[in-house]
C-alpha atoms as a printed R data frame, in Angstrom:
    type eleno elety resid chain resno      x      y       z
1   ATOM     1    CA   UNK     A     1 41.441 37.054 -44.999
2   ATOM     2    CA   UNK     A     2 39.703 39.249 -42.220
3   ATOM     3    CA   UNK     A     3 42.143 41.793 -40.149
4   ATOM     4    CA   UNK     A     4 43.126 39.955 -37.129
5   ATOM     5    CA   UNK     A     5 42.100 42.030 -34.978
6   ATOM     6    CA   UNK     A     6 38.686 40.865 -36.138
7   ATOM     7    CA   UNK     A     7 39.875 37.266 -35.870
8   ATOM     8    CA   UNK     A     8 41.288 38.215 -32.152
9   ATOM     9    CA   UNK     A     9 37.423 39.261 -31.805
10  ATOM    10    CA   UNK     A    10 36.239 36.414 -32.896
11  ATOM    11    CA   UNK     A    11 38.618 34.509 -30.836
12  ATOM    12    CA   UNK     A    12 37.329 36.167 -27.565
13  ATOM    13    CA   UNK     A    13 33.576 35.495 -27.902
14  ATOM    14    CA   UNK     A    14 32.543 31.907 -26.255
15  ATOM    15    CA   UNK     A    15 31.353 29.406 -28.569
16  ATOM    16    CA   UNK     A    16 29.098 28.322 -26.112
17  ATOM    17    CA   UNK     A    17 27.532 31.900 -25.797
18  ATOM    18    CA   UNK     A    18 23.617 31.864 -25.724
19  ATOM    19    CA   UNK     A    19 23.862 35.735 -26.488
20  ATOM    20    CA   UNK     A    20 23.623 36.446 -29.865
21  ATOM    21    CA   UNK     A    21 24.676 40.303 -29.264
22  ATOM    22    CA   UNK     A    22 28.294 39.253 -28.456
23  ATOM    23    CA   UNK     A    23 28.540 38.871 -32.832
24  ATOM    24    CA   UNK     A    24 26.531 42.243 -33.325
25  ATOM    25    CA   UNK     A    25 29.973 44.618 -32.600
26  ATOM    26    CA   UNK     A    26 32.200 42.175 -34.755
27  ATOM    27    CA   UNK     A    27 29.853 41.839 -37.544
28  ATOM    28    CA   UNK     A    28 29.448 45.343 -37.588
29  ATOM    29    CA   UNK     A    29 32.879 46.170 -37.758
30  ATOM    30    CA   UNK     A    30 33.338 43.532 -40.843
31  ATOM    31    CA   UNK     A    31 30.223 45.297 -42.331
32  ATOM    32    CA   UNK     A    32 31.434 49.084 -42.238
33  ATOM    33    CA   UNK     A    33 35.407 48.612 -42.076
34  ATOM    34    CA   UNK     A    34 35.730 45.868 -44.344
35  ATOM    35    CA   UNK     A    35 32.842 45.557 -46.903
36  ATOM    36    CA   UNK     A    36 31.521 48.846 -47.178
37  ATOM    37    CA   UNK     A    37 33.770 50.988 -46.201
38  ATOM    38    CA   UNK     A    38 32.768 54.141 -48.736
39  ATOM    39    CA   UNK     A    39 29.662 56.816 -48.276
40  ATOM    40    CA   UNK     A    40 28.002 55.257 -50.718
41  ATOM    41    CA   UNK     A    41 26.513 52.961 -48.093
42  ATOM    42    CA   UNK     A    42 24.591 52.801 -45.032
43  ATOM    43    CA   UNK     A    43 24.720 50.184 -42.725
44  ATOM    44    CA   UNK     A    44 21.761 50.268 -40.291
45  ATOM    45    CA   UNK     A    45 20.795 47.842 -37.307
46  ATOM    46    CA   UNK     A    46 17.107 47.086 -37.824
47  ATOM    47    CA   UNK     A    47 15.302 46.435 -34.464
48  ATOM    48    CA   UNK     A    48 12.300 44.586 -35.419
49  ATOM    49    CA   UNK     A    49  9.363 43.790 -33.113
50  ATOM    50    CA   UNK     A    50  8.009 40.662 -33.245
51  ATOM    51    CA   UNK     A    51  4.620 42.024 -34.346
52  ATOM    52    CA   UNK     A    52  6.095 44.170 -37.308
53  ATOM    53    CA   UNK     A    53  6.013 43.976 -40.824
54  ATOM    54    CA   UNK     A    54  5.119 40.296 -40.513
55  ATOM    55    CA   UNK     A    55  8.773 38.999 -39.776
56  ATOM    56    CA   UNK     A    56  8.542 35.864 -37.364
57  ATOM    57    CA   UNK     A    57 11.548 36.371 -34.983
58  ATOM    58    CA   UNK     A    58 13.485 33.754 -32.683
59  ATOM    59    CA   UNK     A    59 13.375 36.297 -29.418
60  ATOM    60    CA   UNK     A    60 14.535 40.180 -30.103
61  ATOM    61    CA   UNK     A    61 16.195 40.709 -33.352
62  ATOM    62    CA   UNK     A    62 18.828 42.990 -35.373
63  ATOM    63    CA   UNK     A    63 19.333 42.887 -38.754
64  ATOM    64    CA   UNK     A    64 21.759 44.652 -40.382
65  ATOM    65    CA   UNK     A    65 20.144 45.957 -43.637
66  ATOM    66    CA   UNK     A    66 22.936 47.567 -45.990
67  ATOM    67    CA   UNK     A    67 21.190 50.446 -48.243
68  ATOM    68    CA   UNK     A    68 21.719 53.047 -51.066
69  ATOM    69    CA   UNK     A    69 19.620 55.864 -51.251
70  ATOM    70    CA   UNK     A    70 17.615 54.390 -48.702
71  ATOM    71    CA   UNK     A    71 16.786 51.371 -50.746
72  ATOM    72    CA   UNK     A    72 17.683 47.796 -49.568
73  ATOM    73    CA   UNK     A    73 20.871 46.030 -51.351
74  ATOM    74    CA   UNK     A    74 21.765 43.355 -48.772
75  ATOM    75    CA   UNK     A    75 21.027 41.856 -45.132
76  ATOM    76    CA   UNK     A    76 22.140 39.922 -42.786
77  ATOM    77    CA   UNK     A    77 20.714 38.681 -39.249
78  ATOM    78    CA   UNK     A    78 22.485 36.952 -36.547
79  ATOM    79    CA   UNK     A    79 21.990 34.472 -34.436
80  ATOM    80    CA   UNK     A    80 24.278 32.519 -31.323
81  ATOM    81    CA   UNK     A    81 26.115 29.810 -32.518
82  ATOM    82    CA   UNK     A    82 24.191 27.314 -30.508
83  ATOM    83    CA   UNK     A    83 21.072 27.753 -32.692
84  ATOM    84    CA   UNK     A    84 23.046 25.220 -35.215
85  ATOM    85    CA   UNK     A    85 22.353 22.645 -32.752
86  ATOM    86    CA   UNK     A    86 18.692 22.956 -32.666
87  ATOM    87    CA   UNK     A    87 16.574 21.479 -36.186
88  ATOM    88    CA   UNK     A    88 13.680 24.265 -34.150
89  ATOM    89    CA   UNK     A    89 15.833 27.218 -34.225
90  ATOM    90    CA   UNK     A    90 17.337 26.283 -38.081
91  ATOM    91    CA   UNK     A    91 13.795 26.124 -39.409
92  ATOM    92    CA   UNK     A    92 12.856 29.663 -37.402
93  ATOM    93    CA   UNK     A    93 16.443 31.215 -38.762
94  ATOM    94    CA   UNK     A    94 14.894 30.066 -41.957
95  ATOM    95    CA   UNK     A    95 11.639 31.475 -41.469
96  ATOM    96    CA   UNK     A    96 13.298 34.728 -40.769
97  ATOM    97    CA   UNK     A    97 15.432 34.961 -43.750
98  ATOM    98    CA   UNK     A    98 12.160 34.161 -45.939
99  ATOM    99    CA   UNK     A    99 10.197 36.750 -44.284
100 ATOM   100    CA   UNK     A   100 13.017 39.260 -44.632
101 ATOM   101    CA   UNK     A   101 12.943 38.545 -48.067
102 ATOM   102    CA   UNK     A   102  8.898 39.032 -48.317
103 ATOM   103    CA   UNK     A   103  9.095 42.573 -46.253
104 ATOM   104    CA   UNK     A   104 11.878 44.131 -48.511
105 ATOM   105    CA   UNK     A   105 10.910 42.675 -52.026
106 ATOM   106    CA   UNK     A   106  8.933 45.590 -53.336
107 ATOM   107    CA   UNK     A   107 12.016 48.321 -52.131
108 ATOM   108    CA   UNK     A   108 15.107 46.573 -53.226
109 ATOM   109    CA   UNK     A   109 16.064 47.951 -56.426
110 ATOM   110    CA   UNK     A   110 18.554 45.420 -57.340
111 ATOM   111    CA   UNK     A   111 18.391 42.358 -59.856
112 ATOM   112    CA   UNK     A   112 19.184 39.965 -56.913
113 ATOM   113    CA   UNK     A   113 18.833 40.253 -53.363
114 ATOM   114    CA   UNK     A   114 21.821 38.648 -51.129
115 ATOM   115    CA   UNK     A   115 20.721 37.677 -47.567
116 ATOM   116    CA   UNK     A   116 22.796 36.120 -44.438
117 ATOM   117    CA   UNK     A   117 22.345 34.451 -41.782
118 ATOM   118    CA   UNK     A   118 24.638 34.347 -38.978
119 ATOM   119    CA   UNK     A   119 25.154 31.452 -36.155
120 ATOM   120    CA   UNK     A   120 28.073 32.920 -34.419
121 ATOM   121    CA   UNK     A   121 30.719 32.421 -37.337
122 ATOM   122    CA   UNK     A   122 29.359 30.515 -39.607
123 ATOM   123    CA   UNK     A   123 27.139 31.578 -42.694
124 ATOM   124    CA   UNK     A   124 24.486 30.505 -44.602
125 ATOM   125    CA   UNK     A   125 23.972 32.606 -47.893
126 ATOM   126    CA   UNK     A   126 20.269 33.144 -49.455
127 ATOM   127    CA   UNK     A   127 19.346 34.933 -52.644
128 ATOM   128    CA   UNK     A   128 16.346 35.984 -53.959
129 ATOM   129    CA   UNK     A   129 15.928 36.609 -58.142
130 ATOM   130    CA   UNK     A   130 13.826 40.568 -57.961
131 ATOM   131    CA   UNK     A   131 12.398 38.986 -61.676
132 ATOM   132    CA   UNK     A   132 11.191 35.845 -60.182
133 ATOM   133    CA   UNK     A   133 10.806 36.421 -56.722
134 ATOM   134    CA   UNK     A   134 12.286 32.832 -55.984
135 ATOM   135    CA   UNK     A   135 14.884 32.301 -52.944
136 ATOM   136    CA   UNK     A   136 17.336 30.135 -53.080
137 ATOM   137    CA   UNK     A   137 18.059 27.739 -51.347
138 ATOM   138    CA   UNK     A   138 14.706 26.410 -51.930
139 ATOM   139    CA   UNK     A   139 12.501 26.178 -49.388
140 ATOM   140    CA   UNK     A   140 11.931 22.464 -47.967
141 ATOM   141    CA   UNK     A   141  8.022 21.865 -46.108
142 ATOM   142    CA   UNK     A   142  8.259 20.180 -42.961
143 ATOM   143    CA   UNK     A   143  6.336 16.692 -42.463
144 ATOM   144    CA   UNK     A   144  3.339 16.425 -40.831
145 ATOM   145    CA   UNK     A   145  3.907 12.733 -40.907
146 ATOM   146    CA   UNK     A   146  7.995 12.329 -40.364
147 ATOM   147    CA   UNK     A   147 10.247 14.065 -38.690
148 ATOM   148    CA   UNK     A   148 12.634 15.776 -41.062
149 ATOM   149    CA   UNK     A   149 15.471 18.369 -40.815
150 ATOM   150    CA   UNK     A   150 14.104 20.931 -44.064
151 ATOM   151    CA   UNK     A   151 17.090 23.017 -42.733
152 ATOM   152    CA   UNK     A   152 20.335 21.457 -42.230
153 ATOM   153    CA   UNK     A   153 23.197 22.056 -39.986
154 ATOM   154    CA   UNK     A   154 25.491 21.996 -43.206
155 ATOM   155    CA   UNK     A   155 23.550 25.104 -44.693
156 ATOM   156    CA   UNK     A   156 25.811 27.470 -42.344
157 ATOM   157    CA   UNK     A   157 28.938 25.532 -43.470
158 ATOM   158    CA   UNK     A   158 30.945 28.234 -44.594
159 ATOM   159    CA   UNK     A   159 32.595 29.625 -41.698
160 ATOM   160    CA   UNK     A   160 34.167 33.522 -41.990
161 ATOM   161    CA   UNK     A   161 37.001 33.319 -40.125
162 ATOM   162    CA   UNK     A   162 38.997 31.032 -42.661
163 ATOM   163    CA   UNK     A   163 40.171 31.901 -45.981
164 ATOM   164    CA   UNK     A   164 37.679 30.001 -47.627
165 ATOM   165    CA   UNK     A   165 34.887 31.573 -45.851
166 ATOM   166    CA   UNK     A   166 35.959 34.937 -46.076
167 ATOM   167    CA   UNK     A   167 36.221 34.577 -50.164
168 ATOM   168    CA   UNK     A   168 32.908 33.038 -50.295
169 ATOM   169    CA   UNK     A   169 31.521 35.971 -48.056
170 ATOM   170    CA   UNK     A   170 33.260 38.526 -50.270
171 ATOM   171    CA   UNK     A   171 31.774 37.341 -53.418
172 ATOM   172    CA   UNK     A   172 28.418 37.818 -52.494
173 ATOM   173    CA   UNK     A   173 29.135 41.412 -51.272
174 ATOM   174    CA   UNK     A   174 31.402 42.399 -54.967
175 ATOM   175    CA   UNK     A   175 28.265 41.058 -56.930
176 ATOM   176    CA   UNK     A   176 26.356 43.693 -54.289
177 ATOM   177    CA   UNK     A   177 28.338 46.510 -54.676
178 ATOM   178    CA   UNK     A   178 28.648 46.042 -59.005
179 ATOM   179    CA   UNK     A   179 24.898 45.862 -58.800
180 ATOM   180    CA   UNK     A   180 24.824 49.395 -56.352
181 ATOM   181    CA   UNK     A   181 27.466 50.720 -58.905
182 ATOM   182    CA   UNK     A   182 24.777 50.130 -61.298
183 ATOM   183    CA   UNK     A   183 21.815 51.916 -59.545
């Protein structure tokens, strides 16, 4: 389970909140006092323009890219909880996370490529195969024809602050680090 005093972090950010920097602080805490908590990593906020490296962005951006030796081994971008509500801003998120995956395919020097996407405390988990370049989950096309939601609510179902959330996050960061242990 997280520390509480990130849960009492959690706790004190409004669901409601439009303001997607009120997760940066916790997030970063959970990345550098938590996850990666040797030298062996660097955690490092990303500030991507909207007219950079080709990534589409829903407004201003961080990602938190996680590297060693300067090479990409894991990301994660964050977004305000009331994004989930929104089929627009789910397909965009997705967008994002696809792009992400585009701009840092020929650097990351790892077998598989974990990605996450963050609507206040919940998660949605992405990764890419290096050998095959697919991401998973796949990626639905919209309908020119129907409306249909290619990008569920239910794909950020796994919410961080509860046991079962925390394990699920904590597996994809172990299968990062034995694949940085192997670098």
């Amino acid at each position: 389970m997280l520390p509480q005093r990130i849960l009492d972090q959690f706790a004190r950010i409004p669901h409601n909140t439009t303001i997607e920097n009120k997760y940066y602080g916790v997030f970063d805490k959970i990345l550098n006092k938590v996850c990666f908590t040797d030298d062996t990593f660097t955690i490092e906020p990303q500030y991507v323009l909207p007219q950079a490296v080709g990534v589409p962005t829903i407004d201003f951006v961080v990602t938190y890219v996680v590297e060693v030796n300067d090479l990409p081994i894991f990301f994660l971008e964050i977004k305000p909880p009331l994004h989930l509500d929104h089929i627009s801003s789910r397909v965009d998120a997705d967008a994002q996370m696809r792009s992400r995956f585009r701009a840092l395919y020929n650097v990351t020097p790892t077998p598989r490529f974990h990605g996450v996407s963050v609507m206040g405390q919940r998660l949605a988990f992405y990764c890419m195969d290096k050998a095959t370049g697919h991401v998973n989950p796949n990626y639905v096309a919209p309908s020119n024809d129907y409306m249909i939601d290619t990008v569920p609510e239910d794909r950020w179902e796994t919410d961080i602050t509860t046991e079962e959330g925390y394990q699920r996050f904590m597996t994809v960061i172990n299968d990062v680090k034995q694949m940085a242990a192997a670098l």
